[in-house]
Amino acid sequence: MKNIDSYTHVRGESIYLDDIPVVNGTLYAAAYDSPVAHGKIISLDISAAAAMPGVVRILTAADIPGENQIGGIIPDEELLAATYVHFCGMPIALVIAETDEAARAALKKIKVVIDPLPVITDPREAKEKNELIIPPRTFLLGDTSTAWEQCDLIIEGRADTNGQEHLYIETQGAYAVPQENGALRIYSSTQGPTAVQRTAARVLGLSMHHIEVDTTRLGGGFGGKEDQATTWGVMVALAAHLLKRPVKYCLHRMEDMRMTGKRHPYSADFKIGLNKELKILAYEVTFYQNAGAAADLSPAVMERTLFHCTNSYFIPHVKATAYSCKTNLPPNTAFRGFGGPQGMFVIEAAIAKAAEQLGVPAATIQAKNLLQTGDAFPYGQLADSEANECWQQADALFNITAQQKAITDFNASTSSYKKGMAIMPICFGISFTKTLMNQARALVHVYTDGSVGISTGAVEMGQGVNTKMLQVAEQIFSIAPSRIKINSTNTYRIANTSPTAASAAADLNGKATEMACHEILLRLKEVAAAELQVAPASIELKNETVYANGIATSLDWKKLVLTAYVQRVNLSAHGHYTPAGIHYDASIEKGHPFTYHVYGTSITSVTIDCLRGTYTVDAVNVVHDFGRSMNTLLDTGQCEGGIVQGIGWMTMEEIVYDTAGKLRSNALSTYKVPDIYSAPKHITIHPLNTTKDNLALLRSKAVGEPPLMYGIGAYFALRNAVKAFNPTADIPFATPLTPEKVLMGLYDGGVIK
Ligand code: MTE
Ligand code: MOS
């Protein structure tokens, strides 16, 4: 089934935040943000700005009726800076004006004097100064201290990954409309409507039941609107609450880039030990996460880095430590993969370095160490592994040896261009790592005309979760999809939602929808059984027709629904789902945090221009573990999008903050994302079809984040291509590997061929 939004998307009719018809009297907000990365506010002069035409009011921390606090995991982040600023881009004041233009014009008249304090941008420096968001955590398996003796090769190194701008097409934004009795409706472009509701209540000093958050869809979130949409939702709520008028704020692109956090940059030190058979026996890694100036989701992101630090390999002795380092950058946040990709890059770097030292292809080491079913992850869960199956199918379909030989032959034939290849196996755990967040609810109404309305906690952000929800109801009721409508995500209809994140939205909300639909179906079957005078168990609904003992009857869906209504049968149900069997004990760092894992193997090949350093990604060929995909179009689309986004992170997307903490890559002229010309020429996604009875929705495994990690293969393929030109090139394990850095690598050591 096509994405149910595709029709309105291509006609430009889909409603995003900025498309919501504005109510008469709507005011516009704009935030004045700190020009300094760290300091004490000495004075704030808003008088000139307040006198500007159209300005209604300028709000500062002193105007907040409740708590000036938006921190989710840790209460360490003010909505508006009161005395200290902790990053460039930290909101200090909020201008409210009659128009968007008037609000932004007034911003320029605000004067602030800030006494500067020392600025830290480097996570290692923050760690040295003990500036940590939370205490460090360590995952242990076996005993690395004794394992080194058994190793024939021990390699140490450092690996760094840079951040990544989310670059959702729709920037952050929110619109608050006052309701009667002091209540508020907030339209928010958020992945987490409940987070907006909870935080608005806290900042305004209201109860959550006063605040309705409504989200139709996002023009992309990618993690950037899991926590950081809250800021803007709460700002407009504050203004609307105080002024008793509707208030809207849609950020301009440069405001969004400057004020919001990104994927966490990481720096890491690794040590890896192998024996003669190329088995990895021991791995030690220390991660320095650049958290930015407040916790945001950093502790959870750091946790997932540890969970995925051994990627899809079994290593008997592991010691992995992570530090969440506080720096004066905007608080970094969730981004597709949620710390997992950063962890995986380091183990791949360690393997690549060991392979180079040994003179064997990295693939030989990778293949020998893939997880087998029953192997333990460092956190104690046992793998139900598809790692070998994915690898072997990829080899069978795409012939690794033949591809490698073709590349070697090509490279021997010319020195103007070089090709490189890399294999990237992935393993990604599905579930929120915080066990309690793994719950979801759905509300299903069947109307008397046979149409169906569904509300869940899932937020549609382009990934197609609404289509999957619709498919669930379509299959259970066996009715035409046109009878089903998926409603906006709304905190009055569905309470206490977990954000749409962790790739788990379809599983959690889909299973809740399944439960609610089954409940209604059961009631309908009883009505049909009584009407037809057969046992309920002999009733079946197929293509809108009621079957009794396998024989079609004259009772159809519409008649059945109406009959049930006349008999005063409840045609609504509320499903509540929590996956069974997950638990985690952080005091020993062991447990079973994931319902299941998603596996896959990609083969990436690239060509570099040895004169210019420019490159193309020729092909990404993948065998991906979809389980049994419930929607091949959507799931393939998620793979393709994830791969291109992952390649962007690894190759061309370069975030630059200067040492004063100012974002230099602050617009699309200086921050490059892949366009259609820099996307791989070919992407082939081959499904590994499995039908294991796992906790995936209709056995169709979660797909949102895992494919991003195939993008990591691009870095290693490029590295191999550079090495084919200049075998002694010293290419740091540091991303992104931009064309400039490729060029430096090609001629490192003065090699000119
Ligand atoms: N796909 C699109 N088109 N837009 C997005 O914002 N976000 C990704 C992924 N795919 C995203 C996307 C992220 S970060 C997550 S966690 C999942 O979708 C969330 O949706 P799911 O749980 O329904 O997979
Ligand atoms: Mo996705 S990073 O879990 O929103």
Coordinates of C-alpha atoms in Angstrom, one line a residue, residues 356-585:
E356 CA 45.4 -2.7 7.7
Q357 CA 48.1 -3.8 10.2
L358 CA 47.6 -7.5 9.3
G359 CA 47.3 -6.9 5.6
V360 CA 43.9 -8.7 5.4
P361 CA 40.6 -7.2 4.2
A362 CA 38.5 -5.9 7.0
A363 CA 35.7 -8.1 5.7
T364 CA 37.7 -11.2 6.7
I365 CA 37.8 -10.1 10.3
Q366 CA 34.2 -8.9 10.2
A367 CA 32.9 -12.2 8.9
K368 CA 34.8 -14.3 11.5
N369 CA 33.3 -12.4 14.4
L370 CA 29.6 -12.1 13.5
L371 CA 27.2 -12.7 16.3
Q372 CA 25.7 -16.2 16.5
T373 CA 22.4 -17.0 18.1
G374 CA 22.9 -17.5 21.8
D375 CA 25.9 -15.2 22.0
A376 CA 25.7 -12.6 24.8
F377 CA 25.8 -8.9 24.2
P378 CA 27.9 -7.0 26.8
Y379 CA 24.6 -6.0 28.5
G380 CA 23.6 -9.6 29.0
Q381 CA 20.9 -10.1 26.5
L382 CA 21.4 -13.2 24.3
A383 CA 21.3 -12.7 20.5
D384 CA 18.7 -14.2 18.3
S385 CA 21.1 -13.5 15.4
E386 CA 20.5 -13.0 11.7
A387 CA 24.0 -11.5 11.3
N388 CA 25.5 -14.5 9.5
E389 CA 22.4 -15.0 7.3
C390 CA 22.4 -11.4 6.2
W391 CA 26.2 -11.5 5.4
Q392 CA 25.9 -14.8 3.6
Q393 CA 23.0 -13.7 1.5
A394 CA 24.7 -10.5 0.7
D395 CA 27.7 -12.5 -0.5
A396 CA 25.6 -14.8 -2.5
L397 CA 23.7 -12.0 -4.2
F398 CA 26.4 -9.5 -4.6
N399 CA 29.5 -11.6 -4.7
I400 CA 32.0 -9.9 -2.4
T401 CA 35.1 -11.6 -3.8
A402 CA 34.2 -10.8 -7.4
Q403 CA 33.4 -7.2 -6.6
Q404 CA 36.7 -6.9 -4.7
K405 CA 38.6 -8.4 -7.6
A406 CA 36.9 -6.0 -10.1
I407 CA 37.9 -3.1 -7.9
T408 CA 41.5 -4.3 -7.6
D409 CA 41.7 -4.8 -11.4
F410 CA 40.2 -1.3 -12.0
N411 CA 42.7 0.3 -9.5
A412 CA 45.6 -1.5 -11.3
S413 CA 44.4 0.0 -14.6
T414 CA 44.4 3.7 -13.7
S415 CA 45.8 6.2 -11.3
S416 CA 43.4 9.0 -12.1
Y417 CA 40.5 7.3 -10.3
K418 CA 40.5 4.7 -7.5
K419 CA 37.6 2.6 -6.3
G420 CA 37.0 1.3 -2.8
M421 CA 34.6 -1.1 -1.2
A422 CA 33.5 -1.7 2.4
I423 CA 31.0 -4.0 4.1
M424 CA 28.9 -2.8 7.0
P425 CA 27.0 -5.3 9.0
I426 CA 24.5 -3.7 11.5
C427 CA 22.7 -4.8 14.6
F428 CA 20.2 -2.5 16.2
G429 CA 18.1 -3.1 19.3
I430 CA 14.4 -2.2 19.2
S431 CA 12.7 -0.7 22.2
F432 CA 13.2 2.4 24.2
T433 CA 16.2 1.7 26.4
K434 CA 14.2 3.1 29.3
T435 CA 11.9 0.2 29.9
L436 CA 8.9 2.2 31.2
M437 CA 8.7 4.2 27.9
N438 CA 7.7 1.0 26.1
Q439 CA 4.0 1.5 26.3
A440 CA 1.4 2.8 23.9
R441 CA -2.3 3.3 23.5
A442 CA -4.8 3.5 20.7
L443 CA -8.4 4.6 20.6
V444 CA -10.6 3.0 17.9
H445 CA -14.1 4.2 17.0
V446 CA -16.4 2.4 14.6
Y447 CA -19.1 4.8 13.4
T448 CA -22.7 3.8 12.6
D449 CA -22.0 4.1 8.8
G450 CA -19.2 1.5 9.1
S451 CA -16.4 4.1 8.9
V452 CA -13.5 3.8 11.4
G453 CA -11.5 6.5 13.2
I454 CA -8.3 5.7 14.9
S455 CA -6.1 7.7 17.2
T456 CA -2.8 6.6 18.6
G457 CA 0.2 8.1 20.3
A458 CA 2.3 7.7 17.1
V459 CA 3.3 10.8 15.2
E460 CA 3.5 10.8 11.4
M461 CA 6.7 12.3 10.3
G462 CA 7.1 10.9 6.8
Q463 CA 8.0 7.4 7.9
G464 CA 4.5 6.2 7.2
V465 CA 3.4 5.1 10.6
N466 CA -0.2 6.2 9.9
T467 CA -0.3 4.0 6.9
K468 CA 0.8 1.1 9.0
M469 CA -1.8 1.9 11.6
L470 CA -4.4 1.9 8.9
Q471 CA -3.2 -1.5 7.5
V472 CA -3.6 -3.0 11.0
A473 CA -7.3 -2.0 11.1
E474 CA -7.8 -2.9 7.5
Q475 CA -6.5 -6.4 8.1
I476 CA -8.3 -7.1 11.3
F477 CA -11.7 -5.8 10.2
S478 CA -11.1 -6.8 6.6
I479 CA -12.7 -3.6 5.2
A480 CA -11.7 -1.2 2.5
P481 CA -8.9 1.2 3.4
S482 CA -11.1 4.1 2.4
R483 CA -13.3 3.4 5.4
I484 CA -10.5 4.1 7.8
K485 CA -9.1 7.4 8.9
I486 CA -6.1 8.0 11.1
N487 CA -6.6 11.1 13.2
S488 CA -4.1 13.6 14.5
T489 CA -2.0 12.7 17.5
N490 CA -3.8 14.5 20.4
T491 CA -3.2 14.4 24.1
Y492 CA -6.9 14.7 24.8
R493 CA -7.6 11.5 22.9
I494 CA -4.5 9.6 23.8
A495 CA -2.8 10.3 27.1
N496 CA 0.8 9.9 28.4
T497 CA 2.3 9.0 25.1
S498 CA 5.9 8.1 24.6
P499 CA 7.5 10.1 21.8
T500 CA 7.6 8.7 18.3
A501 CA 11.1 7.5 18.5
A502 CA 13.4 4.5 18.9
S503 CA 11.9 3.1 15.7
A504 CA 9.3 1.6 17.9
A505 CA 6.2 3.7 17.1
A506 CA 4.7 1.2 14.7
D507 CA 5.3 -1.7 17.0
L508 CA 4.0 -0.1 20.1
N509 CA 1.1 1.9 18.7
G510 CA 0.3 -0.8 16.1
K511 CA 0.0 -3.5 18.7
A512 CA -2.3 -1.2 20.8
T513 CA -4.4 -0.6 17.7
E514 CA -4.4 -4.4 17.1
M515 CA -5.8 -5.0 20.6
A516 CA -8.5 -2.3 20.3
C517 CA -9.6 -3.6 16.9
H518 CA -9.7 -7.2 18.1
E519 CA -11.8 -6.2 21.0
I520 CA -14.4 -4.5 18.7
L521 CA -14.2 -7.4 16.3
L522 CA -15.0 -9.8 19.1
R523 CA -18.1 -7.9 20.0
L524 CA -19.2 -7.7 16.4
K525 CA -18.7 -11.4 16.0
E526 CA -21.0 -12.0 18.9
V527 CA -23.7 -9.9 17.4
A528 CA -23.3 -11.7 14.0
A529 CA -23.4 -15.1 15.7
A530 CA -26.6 -14.2 17.4
E531 CA -28.1 -12.9 14.2
L532 CA -27.1 -15.9 12.2
Q533 CA -27.7 -18.3 15.1
V534 CA -24.2 -19.9 14.9
A535 CA -21.3 -20.0 17.4
P536 CA -19.2 -16.8 17.5
A537 CA -16.1 -18.9 16.7
S538 CA -17.6 -19.9 13.3
I539 CA -17.9 -16.2 12.3
E540 CA -15.3 -14.6 10.0
L541 CA -15.2 -11.2 8.3
K542 CA -13.7 -11.2 4.9
N543 CA -13.8 -8.3 2.4
E544 CA -16.7 -6.6 4.2
T545 CA -18.8 -9.8 4.2
V546 CA -19.7 -11.9 7.2
Y547 CA -18.9 -15.6 6.8
A548 CA -20.5 -18.3 9.0
N549 CA -18.6 -21.6 8.9
G550 CA -16.8 -20.5 5.8
I551 CA -20.0 -19.6 3.9
A552 CA -20.8 -16.1 2.9
T553 CA -23.9 -14.7 4.4
S554 CA -26.1 -11.7 3.5
L555 CA -24.8 -9.8 6.5
D556 CA -22.1 -7.3 5.5
W557 CA -19.8 -5.0 7.5
K558 CA -22.2 -2.0 7.3
K559 CA -25.2 -3.9 8.3
L560 CA -23.4 -5.7 11.1
V561 CA -22.1 -2.4 12.6
L562 CA -25.6 -0.9 12.5
T563 CA -27.1 -4.0 14.1
A564 CA -24.5 -3.8 16.9
Y565 CA -25.3 -0.1 17.4
V566 CA -29.0 -0.7 17.6
Q567 CA -28.3 -3.4 20.2
R568 CA -26.4 -0.8 22.1
V569 CA -23.1 -2.7 21.7
N570 CA -19.9 -0.6 22.4
L571 CA -18.3 0.2 19.0
S572 CA -15.3 1.9 20.6
A573 CA -12.2 0.4 22.3
H574 CA -9.1 1.7 23.9
G575 CA -6.0 -0.6 23.6
H576 CA -3.1 -0.4 25.9
Y577 CA 0.1 -2.3 24.9
T578 CA 3.3 -3.1 26.7
P579 CA 5.8 -5.5 25.2
A580 CA 6.5 -8.5 27.4
G581 CA 9.9 -9.6 28.7
I582 CA 12.0 -6.5 28.7
H583 CA 13.9 -5.3 31.7
Y584 CA 17.1 -3.7 32.6
D585 CA 19.1 -3.2 35.8

